[in-house]
Amino acid sequence: MTDWPACEQRLAEGIKEIGVDVGRPVQAQLIAYLRELSTWNATYNLTAVRDPLAMVTRHLLDSLAVLDFVSGASVADIGSGPGLPGLVIAIARPRITVTLVESNRKKAAFLRHVRRRLELDNVLVVQERVESVETDDKFDTVICRAFAAAGECARLAGHLVAPGGRFLLMKGRDPAPEMADLPLDFRHVDTVALRVPGLEADRHLAILEPGLI
C-alpha cells in the first residue's frame, strides 16, 4: 500500500532543496498526477519505475530540476512518454502552453486522461512521430528526456524550435561526445550538471540553439 504522505513529504523537501518556485497547490496537483500514473502503470506499464516514492525522485524531482531553464510561452515535449517532463512543467507553470508529442497509443491515451482529470487547459497532446509533426507555430522551448542522441534529436525535432528558441536535452552522463554530431543548423550553448535530491545517478542538461556554428 502506497504511503502517499511520505511521497508528499519527499516532494516538498526535494523542491525546497532544488530551489524552484513551486507552491503547495502545485505540489498537490503533482501528487494527483503521480496517483494517476501509479494506477495506470499497474496495467499499461508506462514506466519501469513501480514504486510511487521512487517516482517522486526519478520522475517529479528529475523533471522539476530543469524548470528554471524552460523559457518562453510555448513548450514541446518530444517523446513525452507518460508526460515527463512535459506534464510536470505544465502543472508547475500553468501559464505556459505545453504540447506533448507521443506516438505510442497507450501513452498518448494516458496523457489525454491526465489532461482531462487534472483540467490542464494549457496542455495539448499530439499522437504522432515527432518528425511528422508540422506546425506554423514554432516553440520557444523544445525539450526531451532520454529520447535519442543529441544529433538525432536535433535532426528529428529541430524544425519545431522557434528562431531564438532553445532545445533542451535531458541526459544522464555528460553528453559532450554527442555534440560533435550536431547538424550544422544547431549549436551547443552549454551543458549544465544537475543535482536531483535523492538521486545518485548523473544528470545533465544540454542546451542547444538554432543557428549556424
mmCIF file of N, CA and C in Angstrom, residues 79-192:
data_model
loop_
_atom_site.group_PDB
_atom_site.id
_atom_site.type_symbol
_atom_site.label_atom_id
_atom_site.label_comp_id
_atom_site.label_asym_id
_atom_site.label_seq_id
_atom_site.Cartn_x
_atom_site.Cartn_y
_atom_site.Cartn_z
ATOM 1 N N GLY A 79 8.631 12.951 -27.456
ATOM 2 C CA GLY A 79 8.689 11.604 -26.889
ATOM 3 C C GLY A 79 8.323 11.644 -25.424
ATOM 4 N N SER A 80 7.178 12.257 -25.142
ATOM 5 C CA SER A 80 6.811 12.585 -23.764
ATOM 6 C C SER A 80 6.609 11.369 -22.872
ATOM 7 N N GLY A 81 6.312 10.196 -23.464
ATOM 8 C CA GLY A 81 6.056 9.012 -22.643
ATOM 9 C C GLY A 81 4.848 9.241 -21.748
ATOM 10 N N PRO A 82 4.991 9.048 -20.443
ATOM 11 C CA PRO A 82 3.877 9.308 -19.531
ATOM 12 C C PRO A 82 3.795 10.762 -19.073
ATOM 13 N N GLY A 83 4.458 11.673 -19.837
ATOM 14 C CA GLY A 83 4.367 13.093 -19.501
ATOM 15 C C GLY A 83 5.577 13.667 -18.815
ATOM 16 N N LEU A 84 6.738 13.099 -19.110
ATOM 17 C CA LEU A 84 7.958 13.531 -18.432
ATOM 18 C C LEU A 84 8.960 14.083 -19.441
ATOM 19 N N PRO A 85 9.303 15.345 -19.292
ATOM 20 C CA PRO A 85 8.954 16.254 -18.199
ATOM 21 C C PRO A 85 7.730 17.138 -18.486
ATOM 22 N N GLY A 86 7.081 16.959 -19.638
ATOM 23 C CA GLY A 86 6.078 17.917 -20.090
ATOM 24 C C GLY A 86 4.928 18.165 -19.149
ATOM 25 N N LEU A 87 4.316 17.094 -18.613
ATOM 26 C CA LEU A 87 3.193 17.301 -17.700
ATOM 27 C C LEU A 87 3.632 17.983 -16.414
ATOM 28 N N VAL A 88 4.816 17.656 -15.945
ATOM 29 C CA VAL A 88 5.329 18.297 -14.735
ATOM 30 C C VAL A 88 5.524 19.790 -14.979
ATOM 31 N N ILE A 89 6.076 20.145 -16.147
ATOM 32 C CA ILE A 89 6.251 21.556 -16.496
ATOM 33 C C ILE A 89 4.899 22.252 -16.593
ATOM 34 N N ALA A 90 3.932 21.593 -17.229
ATOM 35 C CA ALA A 90 2.601 22.192 -17.400
ATOM 36 C C ALA A 90 1.908 22.429 -16.072
ATOM 37 N N ILE A 91 2.063 21.509 -15.136
ATOM 38 C CA ILE A 91 1.454 21.659 -13.816
ATOM 39 C C ILE A 91 2.152 22.768 -13.025
ATOM 40 N N ALA A 92 3.468 22.800 -13.098
ATOM 41 C CA ALA A 92 4.236 23.772 -12.318
ATOM 42 C C ALA A 92 4.169 25.178 -12.894
ATOM 43 N N ARG A 93 3.953 25.279 -14.217
ATOM 44 C CA ARG A 93 3.915 26.581 -14.886
ATOM 45 C C ARG A 93 2.657 26.667 -15.755
ATOM 46 N N PRO A 94 1.500 26.890 -15.127
ATOM 47 C CA PRO A 94 0.225 26.850 -15.853
ATOM 48 C C PRO A 94 0.065 27.935 -16.914
ATOM 49 N N ARG A 95 0.902 28.949 -16.912
ATOM 50 C CA ARG A 95 0.807 29.995 -17.934
ATOM 51 C C ARG A 95 1.534 29.608 -19.224
ATOM 52 N N ILE A 96 2.289 28.530 -19.187
ATOM 53 C CA ILE A 96 2.995 28.048 -20.368
ATOM 54 C C ILE A 96 2.123 27.017 -21.079
ATOM 55 N N THR A 97 2.011 27.131 -22.398
ATOM 56 C CA THR A 97 1.319 26.120 -23.190
ATOM 57 C C THR A 97 2.292 24.996 -23.503
ATOM 58 N N VAL A 98 1.933 23.775 -23.138
ATOM 59 C CA VAL A 98 2.824 22.624 -23.304
ATOM 60 C C VAL A 98 2.189 21.618 -24.264
ATOM 61 N N THR A 99 2.904 21.308 -25.331
ATOM 62 C CA THR A 99 2.463 20.308 -26.291
ATOM 63 C C THR A 99 3.243 19.027 -26.060
ATOM 64 N N LEU A 100 2.531 17.937 -25.816
ATOM 65 C CA LEU A 100 3.145 16.635 -25.552
ATOM 66 C C LEU A 100 3.082 15.812 -26.829
ATOM 67 N N VAL A 101 4.243 15.489 -27.383
ATOM 68 C CA VAL A 101 4.315 14.701 -28.614
ATOM 69 C C VAL A 101 4.686 13.272 -28.250
ATOM 70 N N GLU A 102 3.762 12.340 -28.493
ATOM 71 C CA GLU A 102 3.970 10.939 -28.129
ATOM 72 C C GLU A 102 3.249 10.047 -29.141
ATOM 73 N N SER A 103 3.988 9.167 -29.787
ATOM 74 C CA SER A 103 3.406 8.331 -30.839
ATOM 75 C C SER A 103 2.741 7.063 -30.308
ATOM 76 N N ASN A 104 3.144 6.619 -29.114
ATOM 77 C CA ASN A 104 2.584 5.386 -28.553
ATOM 78 C C ASN A 104 1.129 5.596 -28.135
ATOM 79 N N ARG A 105 0.248 4.728 -28.604
ATOM 80 C CA ARG A 105 -1.190 4.906 -28.388
ATOM 81 C C ARG A 105 -1.561 4.895 -26.912
ATOM 82 N N LYS A 106 -1.053 3.922 -26.148
ATOM 83 C CA LYS A 106 -1.421 3.812 -24.740
ATOM 84 C C LYS A 106 -0.895 4.992 -23.932
ATOM 85 N N LYS A 107 0.321 5.415 -24.232
ATOM 86 C CA LYS A 107 0.880 6.555 -23.506
ATOM 87 C C LYS A 107 0.140 7.842 -23.856
ATOM 88 N N ALA A 108 -0.207 8.004 -25.129
ATOM 89 C CA ALA A 108 -0.965 9.193 -25.526
ATOM 90 C C ALA A 108 -2.345 9.197 -24.876
ATOM 91 N N ALA A 109 -2.958 8.011 -24.750
ATOM 92 C CA ALA A 109 -4.260 7.913 -24.076
ATOM 93 C C ALA A 109 -4.134 8.329 -22.616
ATOM 94 N N PHE A 110 -3.042 7.926 -21.974
ATOM 95 C CA PHE A 110 -2.813 8.326 -20.579
ATOM 96 C C PHE A 110 -2.646 9.842 -20.476
ATOM 97 N N LEU A 111 -1.897 10.432 -21.399
ATOM 98 C CA LEU A 111 -1.692 11.879 -21.376
ATOM 99 C C LEU A 111 -3.014 12.619 -21.514
ATOM 100 N N ARG A 112 -3.877 12.147 -22.409
ATOM 101 C CA ARG A 112 -5.188 12.789 -22.585
ATOM 102 C C ARG A 112 -6.040 12.612 -21.331
ATOM 103 N N HIS A 113 -5.919 11.444 -20.694
ATOM 104 C CA HIS A 113 -6.667 11.188 -19.452
ATOM 105 C C HIS A 113 -6.247 12.164 -18.357
ATOM 106 N N VAL A 114 -4.952 12.333 -18.177
ATOM 107 C CA VAL A 114 -4.460 13.249 -17.138
ATOM 108 C C VAL A 114 -4.866 14.677 -17.459
ATOM 109 N N ARG A 115 -4.804 15.050 -18.716
ATOM 110 C CA ARG A 115 -5.221 16.394 -19.105
ATOM 111 C C ARG A 115 -6.660 16.654 -18.679
ATOM 112 N N ARG A 116 -7.541 15.682 -18.923
ATOM 113 C CA ARG A 116 -8.954 15.839 -18.530
ATOM 114 C C ARG A 116 -9.117 15.792 -17.016
ATOM 115 N N ARG A 117 -8.474 14.809 -16.403
ATOM 116 C CA ARG A 117 -8.664 14.580 -14.970
ATOM 117 C C ARG A 117 -8.181 15.756 -14.128
ATOM 118 N N LEU A 118 -7.057 16.335 -14.509
ATOM 119 C CA LEU A 118 -6.490 17.447 -13.743
ATOM 120 C C LEU A 118 -6.871 18.811 -14.327
ATOM 121 N N GLU A 119 -7.695 18.787 -15.379
ATOM 122 C CA GLU A 119 -8.172 20.022 -16.014
ATOM 123 C C GLU A 119 -7.006 20.931 -16.412
ATOM 124 N N LEU A 120 -6.079 20.361 -17.152
ATOM 125 C CA LEU A 120 -4.896 21.090 -17.588
ATOM 126 C C LEU A 120 -5.175 21.718 -18.953
ATOM 127 N N ASP A 121 -5.759 22.902 -18.926
ATOM 128 C CA ASP A 121 -6.145 23.576 -20.162
ATOM 129 C C ASP A 121 -4.941 24.054 -20.974
ATOM 130 N N ASN A 122 -3.775 24.073 -20.370
ATOM 131 C CA ASN A 122 -2.568 24.519 -21.072
ATOM 132 C C ASN A 122 -1.814 23.370 -21.735
ATOM 133 N N VAL A 123 -2.418 22.189 -21.778
ATOM 134 C CA VAL A 123 -1.769 21.006 -22.352
ATOM 135 C C VAL A 123 -2.455 20.581 -23.647
ATOM 136 N N LEU A 124 -1.642 20.293 -24.661
ATOM 137 C CA LEU A 124 -2.109 19.706 -25.911
ATOM 138 C C LEU A 124 -1.381 18.379 -26.107
ATOM 139 N N VAL A 125 -2.084 17.363 -26.565
ATOM 140 C CA VAL A 125 -1.482 16.057 -26.817
ATOM 141 C C VAL A 125 -1.499 15.786 -28.314
ATOM 142 N N VAL A 126 -0.330 15.504 -28.874
ATOM 143 C CA VAL A 126 -0.199 15.197 -30.295
ATOM 144 C C VAL A 126 0.310 13.769 -30.425
ATOM 145 N N GLN A 127 -0.523 12.878 -30.939
ATOM 146 C CA GLN A 127 -0.138 11.479 -31.089
ATOM 147 C C GLN A 127 0.438 11.260 -32.492
ATOM 148 N N GLU A 128 1.709 11.582 -32.626
ATOM 149 C CA GLU A 128 2.410 11.433 -33.894
ATOM 150 C C GLU A 128 3.888 11.201 -33.628
ATOM 151 N N ARG A 129 4.578 10.682 -34.624
ATOM 152 C CA ARG A 129 6.036 10.661 -34.570
ATOM 153 C C ARG A 129 6.530 12.086 -34.738
ATOM 154 N N VAL A 130 7.557 12.453 -34.024
ATOM 155 C CA VAL A 130 7.967 13.857 -33.982
ATOM 156 C C VAL A 130 8.358 14.377 -35.355
ATOM 157 N N GLU A 131 8.993 13.544 -36.175
ATOM 158 C CA GLU A 131 9.421 14.012 -37.480
ATOM 159 C C GLU A 131 8.253 14.295 -38.421
ATOM 160 N N SER A 132 7.053 13.798 -38.035
ATOM 161 C CA SER A 132 5.856 14.020 -38.849
ATOM 162 C C SER A 132 5.046 15.227 -38.392
ATOM 163 N N VAL A 133 5.419 15.810 -37.275
ATOM 164 C CA VAL A 133 4.663 16.946 -36.739
ATOM 165 C C VAL A 133 4.949 18.188 -37.580
ATOM 166 N N GLU A 134 3.896 18.785 -38.095
ATOM 167 C CA GLU A 134 4.028 20.005 -38.879
ATOM 168 C C GLU A 134 3.209 21.112 -38.212
ATOM 169 N N THR A 135 3.822 22.245 -38.026
ATOM 170 C CA THR A 135 3.128 23.374 -37.414
ATOM 171 C C THR A 135 3.758 24.678 -37.859
ATOM 172 N N ASP A 136 2.933 25.685 -38.064
ATOM 173 C CA ASP A 136 3.444 27.014 -38.379
ATOM 174 C C ASP A 136 3.886 27.745 -37.117
ATOM 175 N N ASP A 137 3.392 27.296 -35.977
ATOM 176 C CA ASP A 137 3.728 27.920 -34.703
ATOM 177 C C ASP A 137 4.875 27.145 -34.046
ATOM 178 N N LYS A 138 6.073 27.657 -34.180
ATOM 179 C CA LYS A 138 7.233 27.010 -33.574
ATOM 180 C C LYS A 138 7.218 27.226 -32.060
ATOM 181 N N PHE A 139 8.058 26.490 -31.349
ATOM 182 C CA PHE A 139 8.048 26.508 -29.887
ATOM 183 C C PHE A 139 9.261 27.244 -29.331
ATOM 184 N N ASP A 140 9.017 28.000 -28.261
ATOM 185 C CA ASP A 140 10.106 28.713 -27.600
ATOM 186 C C ASP A 140 11.106 27.752 -26.970
ATOM 187 N N THR A 141 10.606 26.663 -26.432
ATOM 188 C CA THR A 141 11.463 25.625 -25.846
ATOM 189 C C THR A 141 10.996 24.263 -26.347
ATOM 190 N N VAL A 142 11.915 23.488 -26.857
ATOM 191 C CA VAL A 142 11.663 22.075 -27.156
ATOM 192 C C VAL A 142 12.539 21.274 -26.207
ATOM 193 N N ILE A 143 11.960 20.271 -25.570
ATOM 194 C CA ILE A 143 12.687 19.503 -24.563
ATOM 195 C C ILE A 143 12.436 18.021 -24.767
ATOM 196 N N CYS A 144 13.430 17.214 -24.450
ATOM 197 C CA CYS A 144 13.233 15.765 -24.490
ATOM 198 C C CYS A 144 14.074 15.113 -23.403
ATOM 199 N N ARG A 145 13.585 13.988 -22.953
ATOM 200 C CA ARG A 145 14.209 13.263 -21.839
ATOM 201 C C ARG A 145 14.488 11.830 -22.307
ATOM 202 N N ALA A 146 15.768 11.490 -22.398
ATOM 203 C CA ALA A 146 16.157 10.124 -22.778
ATOM 204 C C ALA A 146 15.480 9.686 -24.072
ATOM 205 N N PHE A 147 15.476 10.583 -25.066
ATOM 206 C CA PHE A 147 14.783 10.302 -26.321
ATOM 207 C C PHE A 147 15.720 9.688 -27.359
ATOM 208 N N ALA A 148 16.841 10.347 -27.597
ATOM 209 C CA ALA A 148 17.815 9.880 -28.578
ATOM 210 C C ALA A 148 19.106 10.664 -28.358
ATOM 211 N N ALA A 149 20.158 10.303 -29.127
ATOM 212 C CA ALA A 149 21.402 11.060 -29.069
ATOM 213 C C ALA A 149 21.149 12.487 -29.546
ATOM 214 N N ALA A 150 22.010 13.394 -29.140
ATOM 215 C CA ALA A 150 21.788 14.824 -29.400
ATOM 216 C C ALA A 150 21.592 15.126 -30.878
ATOM 217 N N GLY A 151 22.457 14.595 -31.723
ATOM 218 C CA GLY A 151 22.337 14.860 -33.146
ATOM 219 C C GLY A 151 21.036 14.352 -33.731
ATOM 220 N N GLU A 152 20.631 13.167 -33.309
ATOM 221 C CA GLU A 152 19.375 12.594 -33.787
ATOM 222 C C GLU A 152 18.186 13.412 -33.308
ATOM 223 N N CYS A 153 18.223 13.867 -32.071
ATOM 224 C CA CYS A 153 17.150 14.729 -31.550
ATOM 225 C C CYS A 153 17.009 15.981 -32.399
ATOM 226 N N ALA A 154 18.144 16.622 -32.695
ATOM 227 C CA ALA A 154 18.104 17.860 -33.469
ATOM 228 C C ALA A 154 17.601 17.616 -34.884
ATOM 229 N N ARG A 155 17.984 16.476 -35.471
ATOM 230 C CA ARG A 155 17.534 16.196 -36.833
ATOM 231 C C ARG A 155 16.042 15.872 -36.889
ATOM 232 N N LEU A 156 15.532 15.178 -35.871
ATOM 233 C CA LEU A 156 14.133 14.772 -35.873
ATOM 234 C C LEU A 156 13.192 15.898 -35.444
ATOM 235 N N ALA A 157 13.623 16.715 -34.493
ATOM 236 C CA ALA A 157 12.712 17.687 -33.888
ATOM 237 C C ALA A 157 13.165 19.130 -34.021
ATOM 238 N N GLY A 158 14.300 19.357 -34.655
ATOM 239 C CA GLY A 158 14.826 20.713 -34.751
ATOM 240 C C GLY A 158 13.906 21.679 -35.475
ATOM 241 N N HIS A 159 13.074 21.136 -36.381
ATOM 242 C CA HIS A 159 12.165 22.010 -37.141
ATOM 243 C C HIS A 159 11.085 22.629 -36.270
ATOM 244 N N LEU A 160 10.957 22.167 -35.022
ATOM 245 C CA LEU A 160 9.930 22.686 -34.121
ATOM 246 C C LEU A 160 10.417 23.864 -33.272
ATOM 247 N N VAL A 161 11.720 24.122 -33.281
ATOM 248 C CA VAL A 161 12.279 25.180 -32.435
ATOM 249 C C VAL A 161 12.140 26.532 -33.135
ATOM 250 N N ALA A 162 11.569 27.492 -32.441
ATOM 251 C CA ALA A 162 11.398 28.838 -32.992
ATOM 252 C C ALA A 162 12.739 29.553 -33.095
ATOM 253 N N PRO A 163 12.867 30.490 -34.026
ATOM 254 C CA PRO A 163 14.077 31.330 -34.052
ATOM 255 C C PRO A 163 14.251 32.014 -32.697
ATOM 256 N N GLY A 164 15.443 31.914 -32.159
ATOM 257 C CA GLY A 164 15.694 32.479 -30.840
ATOM 258 C C GLY A 164 15.287 31.564 -29.704
ATOM 259 N N GLY A 165 14.725 30.390 -30.044
ATOM 260 C CA GLY A 165 14.326 29.427 -29.020
ATOM 261 C C GLY A 165 15.485 28.537 -28.600
ATOM 262 N N ARG A 166 15.180 27.537 -27.805
ATOM 263 C CA ARG A 166 16.228 26.631 -27.350
ATOM 264 C C ARG A 166 15.725 25.202 -27.320
ATOM 265 N N PHE A 167 16.665 24.288 -27.476
ATOM 266 C CA PHE A 167 16.397 22.853 -27.442
ATOM 267 C C PHE A 167 17.113 22.309 -26.212
ATOM 268 N N LEU A 168 16.362 21.752 -25.270
ATOM 269 C CA LEU A 168 16.914 21.228 -24.030
ATOM 270 C C LEU A 168 16.918 19.708 -24.073
ATOM 271 N N LEU A 169 18.080 19.111 -23.836
ATOM 272 C CA LEU A 169 18.224 17.660 -23.851
ATOM 273 C C LEU A 169 18.554 17.179 -22.447
ATOM 274 N N MET A 170 17.634 16.424 -21.839
ATOM 275 C CA MET A 170 17.867 15.876 -20.508
ATOM 276 C C MET A 170 18.652 14.572 -20.652
ATOM 277 N N LYS A 171 19.818 14.524 -20.033
ATOM 278 C CA LYS A 171 20.721 13.399 -20.190
ATOM 279 C C LYS A 171 21.194 12.886 -18.833
ATOM 280 N N GLY A 172 21.729 11.688 -18.835
ATOM 281 C CA GLY A 172 22.351 11.137 -17.646
ATOM 282 C C GLY A 172 23.792 11.612 -17.576
ATOM 283 N N ARG A 173 24.695 10.839 -18.161
ATOM 284 C CA ARG A 173 26.103 11.240 -18.193
ATOM 285 C C ARG A 173 26.315 12.455 -19.100
ATOM 286 N N ASP A 174 27.424 13.130 -18.906
ATOM 287 C CA ASP A 174 27.767 14.305 -19.708
ATOM 288 C C ASP A 174 27.739 13.926 -21.195
ATOM 289 N N PRO A 175 26.882 14.592 -21.983
ATOM 290 C CA PRO A 175 26.734 14.208 -23.391
ATOM 291 C C PRO A 175 27.747 14.876 -24.318
ATOM 292 N N ALA A 176 28.881 15.333 -23.791
ATOM 293 C CA ALA A 176 29.865 16.052 -24.611
ATOM 294 C C ALA A 176 30.230 15.317 -25.903
ATOM 295 N N PRO A 177 30.455 13.983 -25.865
ATOM 296 C CA PRO A 177 30.809 13.299 -27.124
ATOM 297 C C PRO A 177 29.724 13.394 -28.198
ATOM 298 N N GLU A 178 28.468 13.569 -27.786
ATOM 299 C CA GLU A 178 27.376 13.630 -28.756
ATOM 300 C C GLU A 178 27.356 14.947 -29.530
ATOM 301 N N MET A 179 27.992 15.975 -28.998
ATOM 302 C CA MET A 179 27.890 17.299 -29.595
ATOM 303 C C MET A 179 28.607 17.394 -30.944
ATOM 304 N N ALA A 180 29.529 16.481 -31.185
ATOM 305 C CA ALA A 180 30.243 16.509 -32.458
ATOM 306 C C ALA A 180 29.347 16.118 -33.627
ATOM 307 N N ASP A 181 28.198 15.506 -33.325
ATOM 308 C CA ASP A 181 27.303 15.015 -34.371
ATOM 309 C C ASP A 181 26.102 15.928 -34.601
ATOM 310 N N LEU A 182 26.130 17.130 -34.054
ATOM 311 C CA LEU A 182 25.006 18.042 -34.253
ATOM 312 C C LEU A 182 24.921 18.490 -35.711
ATOM 313 N N PRO A 183 23.714 18.642 -36.235
ATOM 314 C CA PRO A 183 23.586 19.216 -37.583
ATOM 315 C C PRO A 183 24.065 20.662 -37.585
ATOM 316 N N LEU A 184 24.426 21.167 -38.760
ATOM 317 C CA LEU A 184 25.034 22.487 -38.853
ATOM 318 C C LEU A 184 24.099 23.616 -38.445
ATOM 319 N N ASP A 185 22.798 23.349 -38.453
ATOM 320 C CA ASP A 185 21.857 24.425 -38.100
ATOM 321 C C ASP A 185 21.570 24.488 -36.603
ATOM 322 N N PHE A 186 22.369 23.774 -35.801
ATOM 323 C CA PHE A 186 22.263 23.873 -34.338
ATOM 324 C C PHE A 186 23.645 24.029 -33.726
ATOM 325 N N ARG A 187 23.682 24.770 -32.627
ATOM 326 C CA ARG A 187 24.944 24.915 -31.904
ATOM 327 C C ARG A 187 24.742 24.587 -30.439
ATOM 328 N N HIS A 188 25.778 24.038 -29.845
ATOM 329 C CA HIS A 188 25.760 23.683 -28.428
ATOM 330 C C HIS A 188 26.151 24.912 -27.611
ATOM 331 N N VAL A 189 25.236 25.368 -26.769
ATOM 332 C CA VAL A 189 25.474 26.572 -25.974
ATOM 333 C C VAL A 189 26.130 26.243 -24.638
ATOM 334 N N ASP A 190 25.622 25.206 -23.979
ATOM 335 C CA ASP A 190 26.132 24.882 -22.639
ATOM 336 C C ASP A 190 25.614 23.521 -22.221
ATOM 337 N N THR A 191 26.305 22.893 -21.287
ATOM 338 C CA THR A 191 25.808 21.701 -20.611
ATOM 339 C C THR A 191 25.900 21.950 -19.117
ATOM 340 N N VAL A 192 24.778 21.773 -18.441
ATOM 341 C CA VAL A 192 24.693 22.060 -17.011
ATOM 342 C C VAL A 192 24.555 20.751 -16.236
#
